[in-house]
mmCIF file of C-alpha atoms in Angstrom:
data_model
loop_
_atom_site.group_PDB
_atom_site.id
_atom_site.type_symbol
_atom_site.label_atom_id
_atom_site.label_comp_id
_atom_site.label_asym_id
_atom_site.label_seq_id
_atom_site.Cartn_x
_atom_site.Cartn_y
_atom_site.Cartn_z
ATOM 1 C CA MET A 280 43.559 -40.994 7.290
ATOM 2 C CA GLU A 281 41.870 -40.623 10.614
ATOM 3 C CA HIS A 282 40.769 -37.230 11.859
ATOM 4 C CA ASN A 283 43.481 -37.026 14.526
ATOM 5 C CA GLU A 284 46.108 -38.052 11.954
ATOM 6 C CA LEU A 285 44.999 -35.266 9.637
ATOM 7 C CA VAL A 286 45.166 -32.760 12.505
ATOM 8 C CA ALA A 287 48.645 -33.921 13.545
ATOM 9 C CA SER A 288 49.915 -33.802 9.968
ATOM 10 C CA ILE A 289 48.541 -30.335 9.222
ATOM 11 C CA LYS A 290 49.859 -28.936 12.485
ATOM 12 C CA TYR A 291 53.251 -30.500 11.676
ATOM 13 C CA ILE A 292 53.576 -29.126 8.127
ATOM 14 C CA ARG A 293 51.845 -25.815 8.836
ATOM 15 C CA PRO A 294 52.797 -24.873 12.420
ATOM 16 C CA ASN A 295 50.264 -22.558 14.129
ATOM 17 C CA ALA A 296 48.070 -22.505 11.034
ATOM 18 C CA GLN A 297 44.408 -21.655 11.605
ATOM 19 C CA PHE A 298 41.904 -24.142 10.223
ATOM 20 C CA ALA A 299 38.772 -26.084 11.023
ATOM 21 C CA LEU A 300 38.498 -29.752 10.230
ATOM 22 C CA ARG A 301 35.113 -31.471 10.340
ATOM 23 C CA GLY A 302 35.649 -35.177 9.800
ATOM 24 C CA ASP A 303 37.987 -35.074 6.828
ATOM 25 C CA GLU A 304 36.599 -31.820 5.439
ATOM 26 C CA LEU A 305 39.199 -29.094 5.816
ATOM 27 C CA GLU A 306 38.222 -25.420 6.081
ATOM 28 C CA TRP A 307 41.297 -23.259 5.798
ATOM 29 C CA LEU A 308 41.126 -20.109 7.960
ATOM 30 C CA ASP A 309 44.773 -19.053 7.847
ATOM 31 C CA THR A 310 45.684 -15.981 5.813
ATOM 32 C CA GLU A 311 49.461 -16.279 6.195
ATOM 33 C CA GLN A 312 50.077 -19.897 5.288
ATOM 34 C CA GLY A 313 48.657 -21.688 2.273
ATOM 35 C CA LYS A 314 46.242 -24.574 2.476
ATOM 36 C CA PRO A 315 48.151 -27.844 2.143
ATOM 37 C CA THR A 316 47.278 -30.317 -0.589
ATOM 38 C CA GLN A 317 46.141 -33.846 0.123
ATOM 39 C CA ILE A 318 49.536 -35.107 -1.028
ATOM 40 C CA GLU A 319 51.290 -32.694 1.327
ATOM 41 C CA ILE A 320 49.084 -33.820 4.196
ATOM 42 C CA GLU A 321 49.726 -37.493 3.539
ATOM 43 C CA ALA A 322 53.469 -36.853 3.260
ATOM 44 C CA GLY A 323 53.269 -34.733 6.386
ATOM 45 C CA TRP A 324 51.723 -37.609 8.314
ATOM 46 C CA VAL A 325 54.610 -39.858 7.340
ATOM 47 C CA ALA A 326 57.123 -37.158 8.301
ATOM 48 C CA TYR A 327 55.300 -36.518 11.574
ATOM 49 C CA GLN A 328 55.421 -40.183 12.530
ATOM 50 C CA ALA A 329 59.125 -40.323 11.650
ATOM 51 C CA ALA A 330 59.761 -37.229 13.728
ATOM 52 C CA GLN A 331 57.879 -38.747 16.654
ATOM 53 C CA ILE A 332 59.966 -41.909 16.402
ATOM 54 C CA ALA A 333 63.173 -39.906 16.076
ATOM 55 C CA GLU A 334 62.178 -37.775 19.064
ATOM 56 C CA ALA A 335 61.425 -40.851 21.152
ATOM 57 C CA GLU A 336 64.699 -42.479 20.120
ATOM 58 C CA ALA A 337 66.635 -39.306 20.908
ATOM 59 C CA LYS A 338 65.036 -39.131 24.346
ATOM 60 C CA ALA A 339 65.867 -42.779 24.993
ATOM 61 C CA ALA A 340 69.470 -42.275 23.878
ATOM 62 C CA GLU A 341 69.749 -39.156 26.014
ATOM 63 C CA LYS A 342 68.423 -41.052 29.011
ATOM 64 C CA THR A 343 70.848 -43.935 28.455
ATOM 65 C CA ALA A 344 73.757 -41.564 28.105
ATOM 66 C CA LEU A 345 72.801 -39.785 31.315
ATOM 67 C CA LEU A 346 72.496 -43.052 33.234
ATOM 68 C CA ASP A 347 75.896 -44.090 31.888
ATOM 69 C CA ARG A 348 77.455 -40.842 33.033
ATOM 70 C CA LEU A 349 75.930 -41.310 36.473
ATOM 71 C CA GLY A 350 76.940 -44.966 36.549
ATOM 72 C CA ILE A 351 73.540 -46.157 37.715
ATOM 73 C CA THR A 352 70.754 -48.243 36.246
ATOM 74 C CA GLU A 353 67.274 -46.978 35.418
ATOM 75 C CA ASP A 354 65.819 -48.787 38.441
ATOM 76 C CA GLU A 355 68.403 -47.149 40.673
ATOM 77 C CA ALA A 356 67.512 -43.763 39.189
ATOM 78 C CA LYS A 357 63.848 -44.390 39.984
ATOM 79 C CA LEU A 358 64.728 -45.248 43.570
ATOM 80 C CA LEU A 359 66.673 -42.027 43.874
ATOM 81 C CA LEU A 360 63.714 -40.038 42.571
ATOM 82 C CA ALA A 361 61.095 -41.849 44.643
ATOM 83 C CA MET B 114 -83.339 -7.933 12.414
ATOM 84 C CA ALA B 115 -79.670 -8.444 11.637
ATOM 85 C CA GLY B 116 -78.602 -11.963 12.538
ATOM 86 C CA ALA B 117 -81.690 -13.562 11.100
ATOM 87 C CA GLY B 118 -79.426 -15.568 8.890
ATOM 88 C CA TYR B 119 -80.203 -16.681 5.378
ATOM 89 C CA LYS B 120 -83.631 -17.443 3.934
ATOM 90 C CA LEU B 121 -84.132 -19.346 0.685
ATOM 91 C CA PHE B 122 -87.198 -17.968 -1.017
ATOM 92 C CA GLN B 123 -89.296 -20.395 -3.113
ATOM 93 C CA THR B 124 -91.336 -19.738 -6.169
ATOM 94 C CA GLY B 125 -94.624 -18.170 -5.137
ATOM 95 C CA ASP B 126 -93.467 -16.951 -1.742
ATOM 96 C CA VAL B 127 -94.899 -13.612 -0.667
ATOM 97 C CA LEU B 128 -92.111 -11.168 0.276
ATOM 98 C CA THR B 129 -93.113 -9.223 3.377
ATOM 99 C CA ALA B 130 -91.835 -5.880 4.594
ATOM 100 C CA ALA B 131 -90.353 -7.578 7.640
ATOM 101 C CA GLN B 132 -88.426 -9.991 5.441
ATOM 102 C CA VAL B 133 -87.086 -7.124 3.336
ATOM 103 C CA ASN B 134 -85.961 -5.324 6.476
ATOM 104 C CA THR B 135 -84.568 -8.421 8.117
ATOM 105 C CA TYR B 136 -82.850 -10.216 5.275
ATOM 106 C CA LEU B 137 -81.966 -7.340 3.025
ATOM 107 C CA ASN B 138 -81.751 -3.979 4.772
ATOM 108 C CA GLU B 139 -80.298 -5.108 8.017
ATOM 109 C CA GLN B 140 -77.909 -7.766 6.658
ATOM 110 C CA THR B 141 -76.262 -5.772 3.938
ATOM 111 C CA VAL B 142 -73.490 -3.193 4.168
ATOM 112 C CA MET B 143 -75.304 0.077 4.649
ATOM 113 C CA VAL B 144 -73.644 3.180 3.277
ATOM 114 C CA PHE B 145 -73.789 6.456 5.237
ATOM 115 C CA ALA B 146 -72.148 9.835 4.811
ATOM 116 C CA ASN B 147 -70.787 9.668 8.318
ATOM 117 C CA ALA B 148 -71.432 8.202 11.757
ATOM 118 C CA ALA B 149 -73.989 10.855 12.630
ATOM 119 C CA ALA B 150 -76.085 9.958 9.620
ATOM 120 C CA ARG B 151 -75.849 6.306 10.578
ATOM 121 C CA THR B 152 -76.925 6.996 14.129
ATOM 122 C CA SER B 153 -79.840 8.989 12.923
ATOM 123 C CA ALA B 154 -80.935 6.314 10.527
ATOM 124 C CA LEU B 155 -80.445 3.268 12.723
ATOM 125 C CA SER B 156 -81.091 4.524 16.231
ATOM 126 C CA SER B 157 -84.296 2.629 16.553
ATOM 127 C CA VAL B 158 -83.262 -0.558 14.765
ATOM 128 C CA LEU B 159 -79.700 -1.146 15.889
ATOM 129 C CA ALA B 160 -78.898 -4.821 16.134
ATOM 130 C CA GLU B 161 -75.712 -6.806 16.677
ATOM 131 C CA GLY B 162 -74.091 -7.800 13.403
ATOM 132 C CA MET B 163 -75.157 -4.755 11.385
ATOM 133 C CA MET B 164 -72.447 -3.522 9.040
ATOM 134 C CA SER B 165 -71.956 -0.060 7.623
ATOM 135 C CA TYR B 166 -69.601 1.874 5.371
ATOM 136 C CA LEU B 167 -68.870 5.474 6.303
ATOM 137 C CA GLN B 168 -67.958 7.612 3.342
ATOM 138 C CA ASP B 169 -66.108 10.270 5.323
ATOM 139 C CA THR B 170 -63.571 7.818 6.787
ATOM 140 C CA ASN B 171 -63.751 5.121 4.138
ATOM 141 C CA SER B 172 -64.170 2.568 6.896
ATOM 142 C CA VAL B 173 -66.285 -0.534 7.279
ATOM 143 C CA GLU B 174 -67.687 -0.994 10.774
ATOM 144 C CA VAL B 175 -69.702 -3.645 12.526
ATOM 145 C CA TYR B 176 -72.079 -3.154 15.433
ATOM 146 C CA ASN B 177 -71.073 -5.524 18.220
ATOM 147 C CA GLY B 178 -74.214 -4.954 20.284
ATOM 148 C CA SER B 179 -72.931 -1.930 22.110
ATOM 149 C CA SER B 180 -70.810 0.086 19.675
ATOM 150 C CA TRP B 181 -69.584 0.318 16.128
ATOM 151 C CA VAL B 182 -66.144 -1.219 15.632
ATOM 152 C CA ASN B 183 -63.873 -0.642 12.665
ATOM 153 C CA VAL B 184 -63.526 -3.875 10.746
ATOM 154 C CA GLY B 185 -61.054 -3.056 8.044
ATOM 155 C CA ASN B 186 -58.171 -1.690 10.188
ATOM 156 C CA ALA B 187 -58.835 -3.330 13.518
ATOM 157 C CA GLY B 188 -55.662 -5.057 14.839
ATOM 158 C CA ASP B 189 -53.333 -3.642 12.178
ATOM 159 C CA ILE B 190 -49.725 -2.838 13.288
ATOM 160 C CA THR B 191 -49.318 0.840 12.612
ATOM 161 C CA GLU B 192 -45.786 1.270 13.977
ATOM 162 C CA VAL B 193 -42.815 -0.909 14.984
ATOM 163 C CA GLN B 194 -40.230 0.362 17.442
ATOM 164 C CA ALA B 195 -36.787 -1.122 17.980
ATOM 165 C CA GLY B 196 -35.981 -2.677 21.318
ATOM 166 C CA THR B 197 -32.509 -3.675 22.615
ATOM 167 C CA GLY B 198 -30.488 -5.568 20.069
ATOM 168 C CA ILE B 199 -33.030 -4.885 17.331
ATOM 169 C CA SER B 200 -32.995 -2.294 14.601
ATOM 170 C CA VAL B 201 -36.043 -1.295 12.524
ATOM 171 C CA ALA B 202 -36.145 0.357 9.129
ATOM 172 C CA SER B 203 -39.438 1.831 7.848
ATOM 173 C CA GLY B 204 -40.961 1.456 11.264
ATOM 174 C CA THR B 205 -44.339 2.837 10.190
ATOM 175 C CA GLY B 206 -44.689 0.560 7.256
ATOM 176 C CA PRO B 207 -46.027 -0.463 5.018
ATOM 177 C CA ILE B 208 -43.561 -3.306 5.635
ATOM 178 C CA PRO B 209 -40.948 -2.633 8.346
ATOM 179 C CA VAL B 210 -37.534 -4.288 8.124
ATOM 180 C CA ILE B 211 -36.547 -5.741 11.492
ATOM 181 C CA THR B 212 -32.892 -6.651 11.963
ATOM 182 C CA ASN B 213 -31.203 -8.476 14.839
ATOM 183 C CA THR B 214 -28.175 -6.267 15.515
ATOM 184 C CA VAL B 215 -26.544 -8.937 17.673
ATOM 185 C CA ALA B 216 -26.466 -11.207 14.670
ATOM 186 C CA THR B 217 -24.975 -8.505 12.467
ATOM 187 C CA ALA B 218 -22.106 -8.110 14.932
ATOM 188 C CA PHE B 219 -20.752 -11.409 13.607
ATOM 189 C CA ASP B 220 -18.401 -10.723 10.729
ATOM 190 C CA ALA B 221 -16.377 -13.885 10.367
ATOM 191 C CA ALA B 222 -16.314 -17.521 11.340
ATOM 192 C CA GLY B 223 -15.464 -17.953 14.982
ATOM 193 C CA ASP B 224 -16.563 -14.469 16.063
ATOM 194 C CA LEU B 225 -18.028 -14.277 19.548
ATOM 195 C CA VAL B 226 -20.339 -11.595 20.938
ATOM 196 C CA TYR B 227 -20.314 -10.761 24.619
ATOM 197 C CA GLY B 228 -21.921 -8.183 26.839
ATOM 198 C CA THR B 229 -20.086 -4.996 27.754
ATOM 199 C CA GLY B 230 -22.724 -3.706 30.160
ATOM 200 C CA ALA B 231 -26.463 -3.393 30.461
ATOM 201 C CA ASP B 232 -28.023 -3.888 27.012
ATOM 202 C CA THR B 233 -24.638 -3.426 25.226
ATOM 203 C CA PHE B 234 -22.357 -5.884 23.539
ATOM 204 C CA THR B 235 -19.252 -6.175 21.387
ATOM 205 C CA LYS B 236 -17.522 -8.691 19.199
ATOM 206 C CA LEU B 237 -14.493 -10.837 20.021
ATOM 207 C CA SER B 238 -12.809 -12.189 16.904
ATOM 208 C CA LEU B 239 -11.585 -15.756 16.814
ATOM 209 C CA GLY B 240 -8.215 -16.285 18.474
ATOM 210 C CA THR B 241 -5.233 -17.870 16.796
ATOM 211 C CA ALA B 242 -4.449 -21.562 16.837
ATOM 212 C CA GLY B 243 -3.833 -23.018 20.250
ATOM 213 C CA LYS B 244 -5.322 -20.094 22.168
ATOM 214 C CA VAL B 245 -7.915 -20.632 24.859
ATOM 215 C CA LEU B 246 -10.745 -18.393 26.037
ATOM 216 C CA THR B 247 -10.059 -16.876 29.411
ATOM 217 C CA VAL B 248 -10.920 -13.845 31.534
ATOM 218 C CA ASN B 249 -8.683 -10.803 31.134
ATOM 219 C CA SER B 250 -6.471 -9.486 33.906
ATOM 220 C CA GLY B 251 -9.039 -6.902 34.935
ATOM 221 C CA ALA B 252 -11.751 -9.546 35.123
ATOM 222 C CA THR B 253 -13.884 -7.364 32.873
ATOM 223 C CA ALA B 254 -14.091 -9.298 29.645
ATOM 224 C CA PRO B 255 -13.221 -12.555 27.972
ATOM 225 C CA GLU B 256 -10.104 -12.778 25.814
ATOM 226 C CA TRP B 257 -8.046 -15.298 23.900
ATOM 227 C CA ALA B 258 -4.826 -16.286 25.624
ATOM 228 C CA THR B 259 -2.045 -18.801 25.461
ATOM 229 C CA PRO B 260 -2.850 -21.852 27.573
ATOM 230 C CA ALA B 261 -1.002 -21.902 30.849
ATOM 231 C CA GLY B 262 0.773 -25.074 29.821
ATOM 232 C CA GLY B 263 0.768 -26.433 33.255
ATOM 233 C CA GLY B 264 3.214 -23.897 34.690
ATOM 234 C CA GLY B 265 6.704 -25.306 34.443
ATOM 235 C CA LYS B 266 5.759 -28.619 32.961
ATOM 236 C CA VAL B 267 7.782 -30.114 30.160
ATOM 237 C CA LEU B 268 5.776 -29.719 26.979
ATOM 238 C CA GLN B 269 8.151 -31.457 24.589
ATOM 239 C CA VAL B 270 11.660 -32.845 24.420
ATOM 240 C CA VAL B 271 14.000 -32.893 21.430
ATOM 241 C CA GLN B 272 17.379 -34.592 21.342
ATOM 242 C CA ALA B 273 20.062 -34.433 18.672
ATOM 243 C CA THR B 274 23.475 -36.056 18.571
ATOM 244 C CA TYR B 275 26.607 -35.559 16.508
ATOM 245 C CA SER B 276 29.687 -37.722 16.324
ATOM 246 C CA THR B 277 31.850 -36.304 13.550
ATOM 247 C CA ALA B 278 35.229 -35.227 14.939
ATOM 248 C CA THR B 279 35.663 -31.491 14.440
ATOM 249 C CA THR B 280 38.885 -29.626 15.126
ATOM 250 C CA VAL B 281 39.598 -25.920 15.151
ATOM 251 C CA THR B 282 42.919 -24.107 15.500
ATOM 252 C CA SER B 283 41.510 -20.616 14.962
ATOM 253 C CA LEU B 284 40.333 -17.717 17.071
ATOM 254 C CA THR B 285 37.242 -17.604 14.874
ATOM 255 C CA MET B 286 34.202 -19.185 16.477
ATOM 256 C CA THR B 287 33.456 -22.328 14.482
ATOM 257 C CA ASP B 288 30.470 -24.689 14.552
ATOM 258 C CA THR B 289 31.207 -27.862 16.452
ATOM 259 C CA GLY B 290 28.573 -29.558 14.316
ATOM 260 C CA LEU B 291 26.304 -30.264 17.284
ATOM 261 C CA SER B 292 22.877 -28.677 16.873
ATOM 262 C CA GLY B 293 19.235 -29.293 17.679
ATOM 263 C CA THR B 294 15.990 -27.704 16.534
ATOM 264 C CA ILE B 295 12.789 -27.217 18.492
ATOM 265 C CA THR B 296 9.525 -25.507 17.608
ATOM 266 C CA PRO B 297 7.981 -24.068 20.787
ATOM 267 C CA SER B 298 4.231 -24.472 21.067
ATOM 268 C CA SER B 299 3.975 -21.078 22.747
ATOM 269 C CA ALA B 300 5.988 -17.867 22.574
ATOM 270 C CA SER B 301 5.897 -17.671 26.355
ATOM 271 C CA SER B 302 7.557 -21.051 26.786
ATOM 272 C CA LYS B 303 11.132 -21.384 27.900
ATOM 273 C CA VAL B 304 13.623 -23.810 26.423
ATOM 274 C CA LEU B 305 16.004 -25.645 28.698
ATOM 275 C CA VAL B 306 19.154 -26.501 26.749
ATOM 276 C CA LEU B 307 21.302 -29.380 27.954
ATOM 277 C CA VAL B 308 24.599 -29.894 26.131
ATOM 278 C CA SER B 309 27.031 -32.702 26.699
ATOM 279 C CA GLN B 310 29.979 -32.579 24.348
ATOM 280 C CA PRO B 311 33.331 -34.417 24.384
ATOM 281 C CA ILE B 312 36.215 -31.947 24.008
ATOM 282 C CA TRP B 313 39.914 -32.520 23.457
ATOM 283 C CA MET B 314 42.375 -29.702 23.939
ATOM 284 C CA ASP B 315 45.955 -29.940 22.705
ATOM 285 C CA ARG B 316 48.851 -27.501 22.752
ATOM 286 C CA ILE B 317 52.652 -27.751 22.836
ATOM 287 C CA THR B 318 53.212 -25.444 25.757
ATOM 288 C CA SER B 319 52.408 -25.172 29.434
ATOM 289 C CA LEU B 320 48.939 -23.707 29.029
ATOM 290 C CA ALA B 321 45.980 -24.337 26.721
ATOM 291 C CA GLY B 322 42.656 -22.552 26.584
ATOM 292 C CA MET B 323 39.460 -22.735 24.568
ATOM 293 C CA ASN B 324 36.011 -21.198 24.432
ATOM 294 C CA LEU B 325 32.734 -22.955 23.799
ATOM 295 C CA ARG B 326 29.511 -21.064 23.417
ATOM 296 C CA LEU B 327 25.809 -21.717 22.860
ATOM 297 C CA MET B 328 23.985 -20.104 19.971
ATOM 298 C CA ARG B 329 20.283 -19.661 19.221
ATOM 299 C CA GLY B 330 20.346 -19.284 15.467
ATOM 300 C CA SER B 331 22.961 -16.591 14.914
ATOM 301 C CA THR B 332 22.526 -15.116 18.377
ATOM 302 C CA ARG B 333 25.024 -15.902 21.114
ATOM 303 C CA ILE B 334 23.120 -16.712 24.287
ATOM 304 C CA TYR B 335 25.936 -18.145 26.393
ATOM 305 C CA GLY B 336 29.708 -17.894 26.121
ATOM 306 C CA SER B 337 32.339 -15.830 24.394
ATOM 307 C CA PRO B 338 32.084 -13.215 21.629
ATOM 308 C CA ASP B 339 32.794 -13.946 17.974
ATOM 309 C CA THR B 340 36.562 -14.128 18.269
ATOM 310 C CA GLY B 341 39.058 -14.452 21.052
ATOM 311 C CA GLY B 342 37.548 -14.940 24.426
ATOM 312 C CA GLY B 343 39.404 -15.787 27.544
ATOM 313 C CA GLY B 344 39.377 -16.078 31.276
ATOM 314 C CA ALA B 345 36.719 -13.463 31.861
ATOM 315 C CA ASP B 346 34.179 -15.058 29.538
ATOM 316 C CA SER B 347 31.600 -17.693 30.333
ATOM 317 C CA GLY B 348 32.371 -20.910 28.542
ATOM 318 C CA TYR B 349 36.151 -20.545 28.806
ATOM 319 C CA SER B 350 38.236 -23.555 29.799
ATOM 320 C CA GLN B 351 41.927 -23.772 30.490
ATOM 321 C CA ALA B 352 44.459 -26.431 31.359
ATOM 322 C CA SER B 353 48.031 -26.025 32.611
ATOM 323 C CA GLY B 354 50.885 -28.493 32.543
ATOM 324 C CA SER B 355 54.555 -28.850 31.696
ATOM 325 C CA THR B 356 55.652 -28.874 28.050
ATOM 326 C CA ARG B 357 52.491 -30.183 26.352
ATOM 327 C CA ILE B 358 48.818 -30.022 27.230
ATOM 328 C CA GLN B 359 46.477 -32.803 26.180
ATOM 329 C CA PHE B 360 43.244 -32.468 28.086
ATOM 330 C CA ARG B 361 40.073 -34.414 27.369
ATOM 331 C CA TRP B 362 36.786 -33.942 29.159
ATOM 332 C CA ASN B 363 33.058 -33.759 28.658
ATOM 333 C CA TYR B 364 31.872 -30.189 28.336
ATOM 334 C CA THR B 365 28.367 -29.513 29.657
ATOM 335 C CA ILE B 366 26.093 -26.522 29.311
ATOM 336 C CA THR B 367 22.792 -26.071 31.104
ATOM 337 C CA TYR B 368 20.995 -22.956 29.960
ATOM 338 C CA LEU B 369 17.391 -21.791 30.285
ATOM 339 C CA ASP B 370 16.479 -19.710 27.274
ATOM 340 C CA SER B 371 13.430 -17.573 26.469
ATOM 341 C CA PRO B 372 13.235 -17.657 22.665
ATOM 342 C CA ALA B 373 9.838 -15.850 22.557
ATOM 343 C CA THR B 374 8.824 -17.518 19.320
ATOM 344 C CA THR B 375 6.753 -20.338 17.933
ATOM 345 C CA SER B 376 9.006 -20.756 14.936
ATOM 346 C CA ALA B 377 11.494 -23.566 14.512
ATOM 347 C CA THR B 378 14.537 -22.557 16.557
ATOM 348 C CA THR B 379 17.982 -24.075 16.201
ATOM 349 C CA TYR B 380 20.492 -24.244 19.028
ATOM 350 C CA LYS B 381 24.121 -25.107 18.339
ATOM 351 C CA THR B 382 27.566 -24.881 19.909
ATOM 352 C CA GLN B 383 30.649 -23.116 18.572
ATOM 353 C CA PHE B 384 34.223 -23.139 19.771
ATOM 354 C CA ASN B 385 37.681 -21.694 19.229
ATOM 355 C CA VAL B 386 41.171 -21.766 20.708
ATOM 356 C CA GLN B 387 42.307 -18.989 22.987
ATOM 357 C CA ASP B 388 45.741 -18.746 21.341
ATOM 358 C CA THR B 389 46.849 -19.874 17.905
ATOM 359 C CA ALA B 390 50.516 -20.169 18.821
ATOM 360 C CA ASP B 391 52.255 -23.396 19.809
ATOM 361 C CA SER B 392 50.051 -25.641 17.685
ATOM 362 C CA GLY B 393 47.038 -25.167 19.870
ATOM 363 C CA SER B 394 43.907 -27.027 18.789
ATOM 364 C CA VAL B 395 40.595 -28.106 20.207
ATOM 365 C CA THR B 396 38.553 -31.035 18.977
ATOM 366 C CA ALA B 397 34.906 -31.860 19.571
ATOM 367 C CA GLN B 398 33.685 -35.433 19.199
ATOM 368 C CA GLY B 399 37.263 -36.723 18.966
ATOM 369 C CA SER B 400 37.418 -40.407 17.962
ATOM 370 C CA SER B 401 33.766 -40.029 16.987
ATOM 371 C CA GLN B 402 32.636 -39.671 20.574
ATOM 372 C CA VAL B 403 29.002 -38.646 20.662
ATOM 373 C CA GLY B 404 27.957 -35.104 21.505
ATOM 374 C CA SER B 405 24.376 -34.586 22.642
ATOM 375 C CA ILE B 406 22.044 -31.632 22.847
ATOM 376 C CA VAL B 407 18.653 -31.962 24.554
ATOM 377 C CA LEU B 408 16.028 -29.240 24.224
ATOM 378 C CA LEU B 409 13.090 -29.178 26.650
ATOM 379 C CA GLU B 410 10.174 -26.822 26.138
ATOM 380 C CA ILE B 411 9.001 -25.649 29.550
ATOM 381 C CA GLY B 412 5.507 -24.232 29.859
ATOM 382 C CA ALA B 413 5.310 -20.681 31.180
#
């Protein structure tokens, strides 16, 4: 996993946890939450990506629903906001 | 008379009274009780070259044509006195010991001896490596001193880079991994530290903050204290936005330090997040971007 993927995964499975990550070497500084295992981190990365996709899809669906309620297209909405 | 020289007598020669007086009496060492006895005996026959031994003074004297001169002790050194820079032991003999006291002022290799006034001197021990001989501030004596180094000139340059991504989500100051080591040639030199370090800041809220500081060894020389830090501290950075902050920039530090040492000295950066809530994090060398630290030794 890349460094930024490790960071995203750890922050996803251990919200607000305190740690330092140098390359792929994890130094756990949090006293309230436990250090995640490599398996947890890898699973967390998968879950994080799924959550990102789900969040993006939810936003898209929300936008479509709003445009439908307004009865305008996306381009028309942009013109209104311009 | 004395001075007749040497005569080789042959078999059958008749020895005259004059020859006895000339070749024997007057050319031998005549022994007298004292000078008065000699004067009395020789007053009418004194001749240059006569020699006598006076029993009262145990001296051998020669008549030089006008007076009797002591032969045995004439010209002897009877006393030696010490002049400046010289010491004398047993000055009246029989064999005086004369010592050069300037030379004895040298105790070790590299010692120098210089004057401290009229006829006085002292020793200056060898200076340490790299020192130069100069005149002291009072212009009264020589001394060893650190070379001027050209006054503000760059004496050496050291650069170090680091490209391993390092992330911290803690209030605890953590090494970014970027460090450089320099060994000043003089304790009076200054070290100009130039840091250029890629920083990424990320937080799921409307505000993100971080601190970055410069360390000399374990001593903080620029930036925030060990933990926390914030708007009032040097080295604090902050970004504001809407619901998520993702801010990337190149952090620079320019700092002129006075380490006052000639030992190897390591400079490094440390960082932390201002707030641990809302998944705040800060990353140095993200995506393996290269951080650089340049150390310049500046002559005093």
